[in-house]
PDB file of C-alpha atoms in Angstrom:
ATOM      1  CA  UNK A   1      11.260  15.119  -7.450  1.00  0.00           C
ATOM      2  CA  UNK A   2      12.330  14.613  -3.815  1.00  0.00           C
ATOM      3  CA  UNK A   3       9.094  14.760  -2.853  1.00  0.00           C
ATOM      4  CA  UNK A   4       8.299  12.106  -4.753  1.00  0.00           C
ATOM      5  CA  UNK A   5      10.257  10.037  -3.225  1.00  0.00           C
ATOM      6  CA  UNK A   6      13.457  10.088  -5.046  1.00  0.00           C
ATOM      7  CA  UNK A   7      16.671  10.543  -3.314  1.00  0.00           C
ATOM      8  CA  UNK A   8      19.325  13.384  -3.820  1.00  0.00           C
ATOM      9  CA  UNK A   9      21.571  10.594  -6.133  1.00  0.00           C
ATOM     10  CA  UNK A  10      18.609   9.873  -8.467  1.00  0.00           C
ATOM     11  CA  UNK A  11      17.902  13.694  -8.769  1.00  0.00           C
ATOM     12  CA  UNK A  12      21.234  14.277  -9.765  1.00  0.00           C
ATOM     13  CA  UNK A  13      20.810  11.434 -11.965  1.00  0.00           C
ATOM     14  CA  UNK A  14      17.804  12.849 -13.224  1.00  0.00           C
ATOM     15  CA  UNK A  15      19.316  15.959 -13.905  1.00  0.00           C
ATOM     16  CA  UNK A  16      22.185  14.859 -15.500  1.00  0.00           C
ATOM     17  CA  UNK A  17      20.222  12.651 -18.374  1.00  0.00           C
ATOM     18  CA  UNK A  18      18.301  15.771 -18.871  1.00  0.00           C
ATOM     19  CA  UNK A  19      21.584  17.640 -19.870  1.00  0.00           C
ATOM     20  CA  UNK A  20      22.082  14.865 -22.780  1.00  0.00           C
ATOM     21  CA  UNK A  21      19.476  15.997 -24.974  1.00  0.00           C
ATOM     22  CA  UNK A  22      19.684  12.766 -27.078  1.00  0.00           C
ATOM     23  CA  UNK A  23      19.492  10.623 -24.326  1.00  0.00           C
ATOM     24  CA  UNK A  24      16.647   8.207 -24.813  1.00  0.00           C
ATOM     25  CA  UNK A  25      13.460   8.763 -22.450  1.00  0.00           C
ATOM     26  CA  UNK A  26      13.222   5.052 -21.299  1.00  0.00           C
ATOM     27  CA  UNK A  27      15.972   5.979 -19.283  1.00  0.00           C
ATOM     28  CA  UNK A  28      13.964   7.883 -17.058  1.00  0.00           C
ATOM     29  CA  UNK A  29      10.714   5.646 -17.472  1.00  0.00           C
ATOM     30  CA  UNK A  30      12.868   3.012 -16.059  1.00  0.00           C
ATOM     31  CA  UNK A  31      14.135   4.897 -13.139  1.00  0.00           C
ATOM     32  CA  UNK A  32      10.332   5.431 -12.432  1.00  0.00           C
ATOM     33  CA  UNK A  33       8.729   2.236 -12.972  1.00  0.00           C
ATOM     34  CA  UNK A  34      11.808   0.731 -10.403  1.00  0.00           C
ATOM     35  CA  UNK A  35      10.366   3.415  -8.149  1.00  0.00           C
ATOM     36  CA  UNK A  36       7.191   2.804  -8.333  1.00  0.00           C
ATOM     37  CA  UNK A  37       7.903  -1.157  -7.910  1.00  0.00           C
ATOM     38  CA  UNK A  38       9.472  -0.160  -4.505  1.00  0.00           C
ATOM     39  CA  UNK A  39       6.986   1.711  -3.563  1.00  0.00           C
ATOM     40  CA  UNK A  40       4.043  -0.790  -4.037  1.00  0.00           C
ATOM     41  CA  UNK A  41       6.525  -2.930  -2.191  1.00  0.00           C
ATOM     42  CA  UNK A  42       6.887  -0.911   0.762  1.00  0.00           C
ATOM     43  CA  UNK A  43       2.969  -0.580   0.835  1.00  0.00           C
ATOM     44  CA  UNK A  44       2.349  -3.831   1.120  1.00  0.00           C
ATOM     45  CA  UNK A  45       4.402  -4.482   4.148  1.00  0.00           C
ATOM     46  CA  UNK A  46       2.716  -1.871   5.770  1.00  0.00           C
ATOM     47  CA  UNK A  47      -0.079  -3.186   4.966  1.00  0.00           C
ATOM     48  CA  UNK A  48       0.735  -6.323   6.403  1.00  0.00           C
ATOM     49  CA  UNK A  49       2.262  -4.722   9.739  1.00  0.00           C
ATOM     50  CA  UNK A  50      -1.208  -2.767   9.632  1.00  0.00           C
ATOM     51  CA  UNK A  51      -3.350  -5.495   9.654  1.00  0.00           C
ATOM     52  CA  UNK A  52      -0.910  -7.423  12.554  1.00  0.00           C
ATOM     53  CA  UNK A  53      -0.851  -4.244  14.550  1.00  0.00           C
ATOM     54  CA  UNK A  54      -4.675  -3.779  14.467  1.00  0.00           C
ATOM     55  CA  UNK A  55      -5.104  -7.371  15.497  1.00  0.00           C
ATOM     56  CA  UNK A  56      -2.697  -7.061  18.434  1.00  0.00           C
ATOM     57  CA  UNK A  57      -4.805  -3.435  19.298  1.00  0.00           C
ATOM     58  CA  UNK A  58      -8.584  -5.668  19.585  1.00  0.00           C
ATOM     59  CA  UNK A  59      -7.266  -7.577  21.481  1.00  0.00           C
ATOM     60  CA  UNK A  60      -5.515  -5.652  24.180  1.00  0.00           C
ATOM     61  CA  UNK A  61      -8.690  -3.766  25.709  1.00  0.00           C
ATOM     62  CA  UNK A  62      -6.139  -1.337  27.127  1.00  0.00           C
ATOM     63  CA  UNK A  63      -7.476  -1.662  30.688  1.00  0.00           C
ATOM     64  CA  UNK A  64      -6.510  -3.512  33.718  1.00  0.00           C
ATOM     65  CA  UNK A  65      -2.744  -4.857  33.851  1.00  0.00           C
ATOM     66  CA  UNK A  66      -0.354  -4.644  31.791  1.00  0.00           C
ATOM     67  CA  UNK A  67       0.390  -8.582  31.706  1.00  0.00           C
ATOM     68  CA  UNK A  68      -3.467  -8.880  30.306  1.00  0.00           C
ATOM     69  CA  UNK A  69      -2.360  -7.177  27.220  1.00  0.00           C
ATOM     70  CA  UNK A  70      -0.930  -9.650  24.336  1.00  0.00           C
ATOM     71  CA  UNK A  71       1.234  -7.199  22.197  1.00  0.00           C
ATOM     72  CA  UNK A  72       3.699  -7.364  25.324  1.00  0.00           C
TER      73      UNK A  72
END
């Protein structure tokens, strides 16, 4: 599960529901969707930076001086 993206806390979590055999499975379903929210989160501010970044790169032909280049 830590390669899912889940940290050591959650795991333990995780593991500790897991133990309680009558614990109710929305208690992990939630712990997932909430993942999964931060995750599409955190995708689309790259996304955004991406589309910034490759803005900045077309227009900075990378030749000539430095002081030509507008992502400085």
């Amino acid at each position: 599960t830590q390669s899912l993206g889940f940290t050591l806390n959650e795991i333990r979590e995780f593991i500790h529901l897991q133990n309680q055999f009558d614990a109710p499975s929305f208690l992990i379903k939630e712990k997932v969707e909430a993942k999964i929210k931060i995750i599409r989160n955190k995708m689309s501010d790259l996304a955004k930076i991406e589309k910034i970044l490759s803005a900045y790169s077309l227009k900075c032909l990378g030749t000539g001086s430095i002081l030509e280049c507008p992502i400085i």
